[in-house]
Tab-separated table of C-alpha atoms in Angstrom:
chain	number	residue	atom	x	y	z
Z	1	MET	CA	11.226	-5.523	19.739
Z	2	ARG	CA	10.849	-2.812	17.127
Z	3	LEU	CA	9.578	0.361	18.771
Z	4	GLY	CA	8.275	2.311	15.791
Z	5	LYS	CA	4.856	2.226	14.174
Z	6	LEU	CA	4.093	1.110	10.620
Z	7	ILE	CA	1.113	2.741	8.903
Z	8	THR	CA	0.148	1.750	5.385
Z	9	PHE	CA	-2.012	3.297	2.671
Z	10	GLU	CA	-3.784	0.831	0.389
Z	11	GLY	CA	-6.363	0.817	-2.360
Z	12	PRO	CA	-7.056	0.085	-6.003
Z	13	ASP	CA	-5.554	2.163	-8.788
Z	14	GLY	CA	-6.930	5.683	-8.925
Z	15	ALA	CA	-8.111	5.738	-5.312
Z	16	GLY	CA	-5.941	8.775	-4.524
Z	17	LYS	CA	-4.031	7.243	-1.614
Z	18	THR	CA	-0.668	8.646	-2.712
Z	19	SER	CA	-2.032	12.189	-2.961
Z	20	VAL	CA	-3.660	11.901	0.455
Z	21	LEU	CA	-0.454	10.603	2.002
Z	22	GLU	CA	1.504	13.533	0.590
Z	23	ALA	CA	-1.109	15.964	1.903
Z	24	ILE	CA	-1.242	14.682	5.485
Z	25	ILE	CA	2.486	14.417	6.198
Z	26	PRO	CA	2.972	18.158	6.901
Z	27	ILE	CA	-0.016	18.014	9.261
Z	28	ILE	CA	1.229	14.898	11.038
Z	29	SER	CA	4.695	16.436	11.394
Z	30	GLN	CA	3.205	19.215	13.505
Z	31	HIS	CA	1.824	16.691	15.995
Z	32	GLN	CA	4.706	14.216	16.191
Z	33	LYS	CA	8.082	14.497	17.897
Z	34	GLN	CA	9.631	11.359	16.418
Z	35	ASP	CA	11.079	11.207	12.936
Z	36	ILE	CA	8.751	10.283	10.086
Z	37	VAL	CA	9.820	8.003	7.246
Z	38	ILE	CA	7.798	7.867	4.020
Z	39	SER	CA	8.302	5.102	1.500
Z	40	ARG	CA	6.537	3.060	-1.145
Z	41	GLU	CA	6.173	-0.407	-2.595
Z	42	PRO	CA	7.484	-1.693	-4.778
Z	43	GLY	CA	10.519	0.501	-4.307
Z	44	GLY	CA	11.868	2.610	-1.475
Z	45	VAL	CA	15.516	1.557	-1.903
Z	46	GLN	CA	17.733	1.237	-4.963
Z	47	ILE	CA	17.404	-2.504	-5.582
Z	48	SER	CA	13.660	-2.473	-4.989
Z	49	GLU	CA	13.207	0.504	-7.306
Z	50	LYS	CA	14.966	-1.428	-10.071
Z	51	ILE	CA	12.612	-4.355	-9.477
Z	52	ARG	CA	9.710	-1.882	-9.631
Z	53	ASP	CA	10.820	-0.772	-13.082
Z	54	ILE	CA	10.740	-4.385	-14.273
Z	55	ILE	CA	7.302	-5.084	-12.783
Z	56	LEU	CA	5.563	-1.970	-14.082
Z	57	ASP	CA	7.184	-1.736	-17.509
Z	58	ILE	CA	4.322	-1.624	-20.034
Z	59	HIS	CA	6.420	-3.720	-22.442
Z	60	HIS	CA	6.538	-6.689	-20.027
Z	61	THR	CA	3.079	-7.969	-20.911
Z	62	GLN	CA	4.362	-11.546	-21.118
Z	63	MET	CA	5.226	-11.626	-17.397
Z	64	ASP	CA	3.930	-14.732	-15.631
Z	65	ASP	CA	1.623	-14.097	-12.657
Z	66	LYS	CA	3.840	-16.007	-10.215
Z	67	THR	CA	6.916	-14.228	-11.524
Z	68	GLU	CA	5.154	-10.925	-10.850
Z	69	LEU	CA	4.306	-11.996	-7.301
Z	70	LEU	CA	7.830	-13.169	-6.534
Z	71	LEU	CA	9.319	-9.931	-7.851
Z	72	TYR	CA	7.048	-7.979	-5.494
Z	73	ILE	CA	8.108	-10.206	-2.608
Z	74	ALA	CA	11.797	-9.781	-3.426
Z	75	ALA	CA	11.408	-6.002	-3.603
Z	76	ARG	CA	9.546	-6.079	-0.291
Z	77	ARG	CA	12.249	-8.026	1.508
Z	78	GLN	CA	15.046	-5.732	0.369
Z	79	HIS	CA	13.007	-2.672	1.301
Z	80	MET	CA	12.282	-4.026	4.779
Z	81	VAL	CA	15.906	-4.925	5.510
Z	82	GLU	CA	17.430	-1.715	4.180
Z	83	LYS	CA	14.898	0.885	5.229
Z	84	VAL	CA	11.822	-0.176	7.180
Z	85	PHE	CA	13.303	-2.374	9.900
Z	86	PRO	CA	16.064	0.129	10.757
Z	87	ALA	CA	13.508	2.940	10.988
Z	88	LEU	CA	11.222	0.916	13.254
Z	89	ASP	CA	14.179	-0.084	15.425
Z	90	LYS	CA	14.875	3.614	15.972
Z	91	GLY	CA	11.286	4.223	17.054
Z	92	GLN	CA	10.403	6.144	13.919
Z	93	LEU	CA	6.956	6.486	12.402
Z	94	VAL	CA	6.891	4.774	9.005
Z	95	PHE	CA	4.267	5.548	6.369
Z	96	MET	CA	4.118	3.179	3.422
Z	97	ASP	CA	2.320	3.618	0.108
Z	98	ARG	CA	1.272	-0.043	-0.422
Z	99	PHE	CA	2.458	-3.081	1.489
Z	100	ILE	CA	1.430	-6.704	2.078
Z	101	ASP	CA	-2.292	-6.175	1.452
Z	102	SER	CA	-1.543	-5.127	-2.126
Z	103	SER	CA	-0.101	-8.569	-2.862
Z	104	VAL	CA	-3.211	-10.283	-1.535
Z	105	ALA	CA	-5.559	-7.957	-3.432
Z	106	TYR	CA	-3.703	-7.823	-6.745
Z	107	GLN	CA	-1.980	-11.182	-7.072
Z	108	GLY	CA	-4.439	-13.129	-4.915
Z	109	PHE	CA	-7.844	-11.800	-5.880
Z	110	GLY	CA	-6.854	-10.040	-9.098
Z	111	ARG	CA	-4.643	-12.742	-10.590
Z	112	GLY	CA	-6.286	-15.690	-8.860
Z	113	LEU	CA	-3.150	-16.970	-7.130
Z	114	ASP	CA	-3.324	-18.909	-3.857
Z	115	VAL	CA	-3.949	-16.397	-1.063
Z	116	GLU	CA	-2.528	-18.689	1.604
Z	117	ALA	CA	0.722	-18.960	-0.345
Z	118	ILE	CA	0.824	-15.175	-0.664
Z	119	ASN	CA	0.245	-14.768	3.070
Z	120	TRP	CA	3.157	-17.123	3.752
Z	121	LEU	CA	5.434	-15.254	1.362
Z	122	ASN	CA	4.462	-11.960	2.973
Z	123	GLN	CA	5.273	-13.319	6.406
Z	124	TYR	CA	8.587	-14.698	5.158
Z	125	ALA	CA	9.601	-11.416	3.505
Z	126	THR	CA	8.641	-9.225	6.469
Z	127	ASP	CA	9.638	-11.473	9.384
Z	128	ASN	CA	5.898	-11.585	10.089
Z	129	ARG	CA	5.670	-7.788	10.539
Z	130	LYS	CA	2.194	-6.524	9.791
Z	131	PRO	CA	1.140	-2.870	9.722
Z	132	ASP	CA	-0.045	-1.341	12.963
Z	133	LEU	CA	-2.703	0.595	11.066
Z	134	THR	CA	-3.880	0.490	7.461
Z	135	PHE	CA	-6.065	2.893	5.503
Z	136	PHE	CA	-7.994	1.336	2.628
Z	137	PHE	CA	-9.134	3.947	0.115
Z	138	ASP	CA	-12.184	2.464	-1.536
Z	139	VAL	CA	-13.372	3.643	-4.936
Z	140	PRO	CA	-15.323	1.913	-7.728
Z	141	SER	CA	-12.954	0.633	-10.387
Z	142	GLU	CA	-14.612	2.656	-13.141
Z	143	ILE	CA	-14.008	5.893	-11.230
Z	144	GLY	CA	-10.423	4.993	-10.368
Z	145	LEU	CA	-9.500	4.166	-13.940
Z	146	LYS	CA	-11.175	7.321	-15.211
Z	147	ARG	CA	-9.113	9.382	-12.774
Z	148	ILE	CA	-5.954	7.781	-14.103
Z	149	SER	CA	-6.909	8.487	-17.712
Z	150	LEU	CA	-7.581	12.148	-16.909
Z	151	SER	CA	-4.379	12.694	-14.913
Z	152	ASP	CA	-1.429	14.317	-16.666
Z	153	ASP	CA	0.869	13.782	-13.680
Z	154	ARG	CA	0.526	10.028	-13.297
Z	155	GLU	CA	2.513	7.767	-15.605
Z	156	VAL	CA	0.486	4.820	-16.883
Z	157	ASN	CA	2.051	1.488	-15.859
Z	158	ARG	CA	1.505	-2.148	-16.859
Z	159	LEU	CA	-1.164	-2.795	-14.215
Z	160	ASP	CA	-3.186	0.216	-15.328
Z	161	LEU	CA	-3.621	-1.479	-18.697
Z	162	GLU	CA	-5.418	-4.509	-17.225
Z	163	LYS	CA	-9.080	-5.074	-18.045
Z	164	LEU	CA	-11.803	-3.614	-15.843
Z	165	GLU	CA	-12.675	-7.068	-14.505
Z	166	MET	CA	-9.229	-7.483	-12.982
Z	167	HIS	CA	-9.455	-4.114	-11.209
Z	168	GLN	CA	-12.892	-5.031	-9.888
Z	169	LYS	CA	-11.508	-8.256	-8.428
Z	170	VAL	CA	-8.729	-6.252	-6.757
Z	171	ARG	CA	-11.285	-3.970	-5.142
Z	172	GLU	CA	-13.276	-6.982	-3.923
Z	173	GLY	CA	-10.082	-8.342	-2.403
Z	174	TYR	CA	-9.474	-5.171	-0.464
Z	175	GLN	CA	-13.063	-5.119	0.725
Z	176	GLU	CA	-12.787	-8.679	2.008
Z	177	LEU	CA	-9.526	-7.897	3.782
Z	178	ALA	CA	-11.120	-4.853	5.415
Z	179	GLN	CA	-13.962	-6.991	6.717
Z	180	LYS	CA	-11.664	-9.698	8.062
Z	181	GLU	CA	-9.221	-7.293	9.741
Z	182	SER	CA	-11.440	-4.383	10.684
Z	183	GLN	CA	-9.353	-3.578	13.759
Z	184	ARG	CA	-6.286	-2.870	11.608
Z	185	ILE	CA	-7.798	-1.799	8.294
Z	186	LYS	CA	-9.878	1.380	8.245
Z	187	LYS	CA	-12.022	1.889	5.162
Z	188	ILE	CA	-12.107	5.387	3.679
Z	189	ASP	CA	-14.683	6.452	1.093
Z	190	ALA	CA	-12.379	7.776	-1.620
Z	191	THR	CA	-15.243	9.034	-3.785
Z	192	LYS	CA	-15.674	12.013	-1.468
Z	193	PRO	CA	-14.064	15.391	-2.234
Z	194	PHE	CA	-10.311	15.327	-1.691
Z	195	GLU	CA	-10.317	17.627	1.351
Z	196	GLN	CA	-12.984	15.493	3.013
Z	197	VAL	CA	-10.976	12.327	2.396
Z	198	ILE	CA	-7.976	13.961	4.051
Z	199	GLN	CA	-10.107	14.943	7.030
Z	200	ASP	CA	-11.568	11.428	7.333
Z	201	VAL	CA	-8.037	10.020	7.526
Z	202	LEU	CA	-6.918	12.583	10.107
Z	203	ASP	CA	-9.985	11.905	12.238
Z	204	ILE	CA	-8.712	8.357	12.672
Z	205	LEU	CA	-4.966	8.862	12.472
Z	206	LEU	CA	-4.422	11.720	14.931
Z	207	PRO	CA	-6.256	10.031	17.840
Z	208	TYR	CA	-4.425	6.797	17.056
Z	209	LEU	CA	-1.033	8.492	17.200
Z	210	GLU	CA	-1.982	10.336	20.389
Z	211	SER	CA	-2.929	7.089	22.110
Z	212	ASN	CA	0.116	5.216	20.795
Z	213	LYS	CA	2.906	7.679	21.423
Z	214	ILE	CA	6.302	6.106	20.986
């Protein structure tokens, strides 16, 4: 049995989840004795990062939807085996920027692929390991895309170039997941000021960690 905890940050493009994750880690470190591991999907280890480059390359517009899904799944498996499973086995606290819910939201709802097939692939790639806690940063697609266009720090990738309709479907997918798995997935209003979003996450996360000490 893997002793560590897996906490994931999810949301549509421009929701600010990555910035929030970076902001809370120093705070969480003050409250936790065990080691903290921070990673991302796709990526996190060398092979998975190379797959990430292929997926997000803006020149790969001809990529088939199922090819895209399978590349995400392959990157996920390698990441789990090399980095996430070992960390959890050591009892470490793992924070992930995107995980299995992204595949359901983007390739399932966004691309229209079979959600049941995606769920099976997720289970296969992760040995059926789901997050212990997930934060879903919810923001209207128009706002998220505007944030991306105004950001000088964020590199535009292939998915950012999709039409508004696709991003709206992704958001709807996340919302449906949050309703179905409300015990695991905690919805955060990402339209609020940044400091308030951070506080909303901490109000949930710190009590959770206190009650689930490893």
